[in-house]
PDB file of C-alpha atoms in Angstrom:
ATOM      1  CA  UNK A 265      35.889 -55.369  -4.869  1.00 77.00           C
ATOM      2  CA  UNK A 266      36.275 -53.949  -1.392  1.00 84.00           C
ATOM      3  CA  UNK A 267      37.201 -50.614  -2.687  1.00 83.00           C
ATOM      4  CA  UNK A 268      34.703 -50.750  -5.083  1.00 86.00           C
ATOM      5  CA  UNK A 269      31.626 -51.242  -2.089  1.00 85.00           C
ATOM      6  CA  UNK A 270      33.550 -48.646  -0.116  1.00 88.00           C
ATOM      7  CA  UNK A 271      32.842 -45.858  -3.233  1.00 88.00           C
ATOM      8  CA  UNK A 272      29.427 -46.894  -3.143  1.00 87.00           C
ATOM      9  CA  UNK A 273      28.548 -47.004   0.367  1.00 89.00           C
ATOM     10  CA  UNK A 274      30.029 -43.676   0.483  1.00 90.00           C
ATOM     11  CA  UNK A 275      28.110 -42.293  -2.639  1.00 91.00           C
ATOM     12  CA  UNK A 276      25.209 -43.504  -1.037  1.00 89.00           C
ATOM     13  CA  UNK A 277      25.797 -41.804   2.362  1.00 90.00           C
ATOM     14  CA  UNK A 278      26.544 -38.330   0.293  1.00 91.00           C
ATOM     15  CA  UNK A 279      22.972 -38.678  -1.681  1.00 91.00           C
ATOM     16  CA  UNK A 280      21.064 -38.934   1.665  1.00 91.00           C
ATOM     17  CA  UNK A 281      22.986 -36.316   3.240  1.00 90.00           C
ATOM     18  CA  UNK A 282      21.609 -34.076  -0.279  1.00 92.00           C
ATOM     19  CA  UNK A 283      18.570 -34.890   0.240  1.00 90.00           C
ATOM     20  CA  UNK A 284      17.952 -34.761   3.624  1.00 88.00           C
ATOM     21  CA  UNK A 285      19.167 -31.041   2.976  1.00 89.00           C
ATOM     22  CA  UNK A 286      16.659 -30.195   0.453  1.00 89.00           C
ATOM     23  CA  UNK A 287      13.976 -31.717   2.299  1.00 88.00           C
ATOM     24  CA  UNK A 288      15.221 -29.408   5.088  1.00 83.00           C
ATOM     25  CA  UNK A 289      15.289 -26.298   2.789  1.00 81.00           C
ATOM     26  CA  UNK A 290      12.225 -26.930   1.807  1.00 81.00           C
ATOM     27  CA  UNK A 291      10.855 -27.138   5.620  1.00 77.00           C
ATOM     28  CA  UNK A 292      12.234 -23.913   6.308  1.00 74.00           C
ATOM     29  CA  UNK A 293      10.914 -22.093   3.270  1.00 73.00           C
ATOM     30  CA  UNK A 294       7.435 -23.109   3.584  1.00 71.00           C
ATOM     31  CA  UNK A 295       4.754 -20.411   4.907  1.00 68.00           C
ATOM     32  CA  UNK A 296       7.288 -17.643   3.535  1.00 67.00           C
ATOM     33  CA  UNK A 297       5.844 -15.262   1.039  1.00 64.00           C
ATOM     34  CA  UNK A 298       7.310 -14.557  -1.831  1.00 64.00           C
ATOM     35  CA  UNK A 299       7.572 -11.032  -2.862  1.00 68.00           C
ATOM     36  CA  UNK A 300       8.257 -10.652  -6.282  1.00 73.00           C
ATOM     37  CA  UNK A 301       5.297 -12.701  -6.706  1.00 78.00           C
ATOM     38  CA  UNK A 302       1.992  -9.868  -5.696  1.00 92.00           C
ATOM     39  CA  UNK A 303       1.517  -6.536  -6.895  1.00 95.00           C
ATOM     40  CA  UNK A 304       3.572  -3.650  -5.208  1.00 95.00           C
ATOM     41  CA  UNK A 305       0.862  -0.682  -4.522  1.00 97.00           C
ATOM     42  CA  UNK A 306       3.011   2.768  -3.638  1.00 97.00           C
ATOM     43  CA  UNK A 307       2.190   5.560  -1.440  1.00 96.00           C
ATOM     44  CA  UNK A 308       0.400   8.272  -2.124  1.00 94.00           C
ATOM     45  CA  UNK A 309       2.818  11.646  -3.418  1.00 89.00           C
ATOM     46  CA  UNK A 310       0.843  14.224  -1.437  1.00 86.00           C
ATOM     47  CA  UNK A 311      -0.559  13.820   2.220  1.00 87.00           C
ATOM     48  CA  UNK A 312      -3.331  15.118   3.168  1.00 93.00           C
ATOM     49  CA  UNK A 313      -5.047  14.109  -0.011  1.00 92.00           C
ATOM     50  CA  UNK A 314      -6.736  16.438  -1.967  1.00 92.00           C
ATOM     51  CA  UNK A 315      -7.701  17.239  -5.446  1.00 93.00           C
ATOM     52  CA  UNK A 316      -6.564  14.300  -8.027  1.00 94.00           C
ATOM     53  CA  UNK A 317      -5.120  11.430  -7.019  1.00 95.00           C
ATOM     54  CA  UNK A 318      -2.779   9.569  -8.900  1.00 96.00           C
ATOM     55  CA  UNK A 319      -2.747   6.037  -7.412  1.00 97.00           C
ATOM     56  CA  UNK A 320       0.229   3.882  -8.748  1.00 97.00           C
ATOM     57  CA  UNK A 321       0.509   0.242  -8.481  1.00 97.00           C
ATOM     58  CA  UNK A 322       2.832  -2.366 -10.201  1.00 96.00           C
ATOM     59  CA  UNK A 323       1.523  -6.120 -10.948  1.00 96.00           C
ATOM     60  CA  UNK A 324       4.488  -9.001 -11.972  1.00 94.00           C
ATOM     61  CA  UNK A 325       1.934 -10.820 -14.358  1.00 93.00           C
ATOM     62  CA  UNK A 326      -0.978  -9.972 -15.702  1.00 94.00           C
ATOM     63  CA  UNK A 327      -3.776 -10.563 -13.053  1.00 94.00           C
ATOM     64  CA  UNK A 328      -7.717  -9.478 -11.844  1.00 96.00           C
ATOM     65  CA  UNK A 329      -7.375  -6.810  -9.960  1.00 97.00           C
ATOM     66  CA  UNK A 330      -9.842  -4.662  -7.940  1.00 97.00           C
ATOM     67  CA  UNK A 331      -8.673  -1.433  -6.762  1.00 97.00           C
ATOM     68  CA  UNK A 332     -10.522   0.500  -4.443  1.00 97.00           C
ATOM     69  CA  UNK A 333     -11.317   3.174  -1.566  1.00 97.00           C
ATOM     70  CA  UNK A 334     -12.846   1.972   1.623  1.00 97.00           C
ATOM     71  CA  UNK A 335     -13.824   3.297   4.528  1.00 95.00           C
ATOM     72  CA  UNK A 336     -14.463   1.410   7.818  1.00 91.00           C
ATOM     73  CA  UNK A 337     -13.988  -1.152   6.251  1.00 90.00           C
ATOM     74  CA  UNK A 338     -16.648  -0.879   3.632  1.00 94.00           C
ATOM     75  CA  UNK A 339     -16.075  -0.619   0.173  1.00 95.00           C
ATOM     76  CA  UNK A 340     -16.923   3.009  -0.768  1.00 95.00           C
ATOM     77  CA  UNK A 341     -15.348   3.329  -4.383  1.00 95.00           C
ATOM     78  CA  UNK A 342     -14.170   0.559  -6.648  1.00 96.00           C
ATOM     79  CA  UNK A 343     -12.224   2.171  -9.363  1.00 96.00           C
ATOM     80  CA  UNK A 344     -10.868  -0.929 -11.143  1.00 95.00           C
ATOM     81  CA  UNK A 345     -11.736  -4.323 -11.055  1.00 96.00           C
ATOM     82  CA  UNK A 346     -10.326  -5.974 -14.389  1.00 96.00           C
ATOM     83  CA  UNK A 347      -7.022  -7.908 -15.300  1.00 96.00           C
ATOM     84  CA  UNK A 348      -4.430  -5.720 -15.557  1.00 96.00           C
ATOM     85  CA  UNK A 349      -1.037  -6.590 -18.109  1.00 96.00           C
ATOM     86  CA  UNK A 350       2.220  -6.903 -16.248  1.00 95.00           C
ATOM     87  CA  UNK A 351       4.211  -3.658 -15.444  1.00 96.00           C
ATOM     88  CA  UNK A 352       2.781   0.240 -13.742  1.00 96.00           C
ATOM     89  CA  UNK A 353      -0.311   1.320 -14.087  1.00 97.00           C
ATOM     90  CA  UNK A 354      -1.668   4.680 -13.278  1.00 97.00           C
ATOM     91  CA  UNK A 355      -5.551   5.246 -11.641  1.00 97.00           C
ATOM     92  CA  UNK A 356      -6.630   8.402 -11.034  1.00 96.00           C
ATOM     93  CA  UNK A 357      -9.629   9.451  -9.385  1.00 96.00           C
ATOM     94  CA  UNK A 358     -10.835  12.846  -7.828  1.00 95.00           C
ATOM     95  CA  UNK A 359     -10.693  13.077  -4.097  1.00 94.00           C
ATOM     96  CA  UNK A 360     -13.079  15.710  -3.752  1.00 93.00           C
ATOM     97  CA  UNK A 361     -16.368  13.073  -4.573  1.00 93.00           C
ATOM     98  CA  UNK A 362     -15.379  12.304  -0.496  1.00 94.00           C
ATOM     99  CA  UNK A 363     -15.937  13.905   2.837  1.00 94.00           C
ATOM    100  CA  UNK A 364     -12.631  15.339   4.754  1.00 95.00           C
ATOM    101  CA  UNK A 365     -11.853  12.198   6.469  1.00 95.00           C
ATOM    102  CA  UNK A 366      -9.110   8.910   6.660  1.00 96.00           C
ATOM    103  CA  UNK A 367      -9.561   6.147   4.028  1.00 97.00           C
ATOM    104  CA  UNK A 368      -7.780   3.155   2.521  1.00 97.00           C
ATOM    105  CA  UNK A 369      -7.195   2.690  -0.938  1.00 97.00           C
ATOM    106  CA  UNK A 370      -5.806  -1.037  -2.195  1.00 97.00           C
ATOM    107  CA  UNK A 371      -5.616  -3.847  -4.379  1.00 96.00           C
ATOM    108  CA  UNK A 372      -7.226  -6.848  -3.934  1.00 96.00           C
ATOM    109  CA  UNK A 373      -6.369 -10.298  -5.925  1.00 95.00           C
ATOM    110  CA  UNK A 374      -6.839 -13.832  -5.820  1.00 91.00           C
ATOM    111  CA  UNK A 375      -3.596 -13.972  -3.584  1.00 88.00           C
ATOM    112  CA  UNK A 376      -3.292 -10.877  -1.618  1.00 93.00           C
ATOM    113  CA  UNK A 377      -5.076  -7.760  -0.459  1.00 94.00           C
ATOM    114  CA  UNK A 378      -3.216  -4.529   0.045  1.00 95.00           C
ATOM    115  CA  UNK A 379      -4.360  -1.240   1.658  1.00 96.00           C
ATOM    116  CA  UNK A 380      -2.450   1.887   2.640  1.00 96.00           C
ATOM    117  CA  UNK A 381      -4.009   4.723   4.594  1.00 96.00           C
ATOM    118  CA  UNK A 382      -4.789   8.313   3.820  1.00 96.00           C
ATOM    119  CA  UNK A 383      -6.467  11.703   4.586  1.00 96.00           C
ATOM    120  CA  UNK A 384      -8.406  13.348   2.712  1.00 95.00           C
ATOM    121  CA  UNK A 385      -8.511  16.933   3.354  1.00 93.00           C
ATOM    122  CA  UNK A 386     -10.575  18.858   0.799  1.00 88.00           C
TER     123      UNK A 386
END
């Protein structure tokens, strides 16, 4: 019988030790983004910017996107705002409809907003 409450007690003292663990893990984790989770947006292939742009983005589920160019902060051209399927996709758009200047162009969904920076030199 002694042997017997000994296992137990034991057990018991292993299964708060496992959770006390995961309750730690899970601590530590929380606030950290996960990556594979948001769309991956890719840098431009030609800097300064000019001509037509090929702007290349990759989404892990399909999901509303808007894709745009801003400037100053201000939304200048939005060319995409629609769910996209999982995988690449391709938008292209003809740089010289702007002045020679710097601009963002970015996704924006429910869960994260990505810009990168470029020139535009027409």
């Amino acid at each position: 019988m002694e042997a017997i409450l000994k296992f137990l007690f034991v057990s018991f003292l292993i299964l708060l030790a496992v959770i006390a663990y995961k309750r730690l893990l899970k601590r530590f984790q929380k606030g950290q983004v996960v990556h594979q989770d948001y769309c991956e947006l890719y840098n431009l292939d030609q800097e300064p910017a000019s001509g037509e742009l090929s702007f290349y983005f990759v989404c892990p589920v399909a999901q509303q996107v808007q894709f745009g160019i801003w400037k100053d902060r201000e939304l200048i051209h939005e060319l995409g705002n629609q769910t996209y399927e999982k995988g690449g996709h391709i938008i292209r758009f003809d740089s010289t409809q702007l002045a020679n200047g710097v601009y963002y162009y970015g996704i924006v969904t429910a869960d994260q907003e990505t810009t990168k920076r470029m020139q535009v030199l027409n």
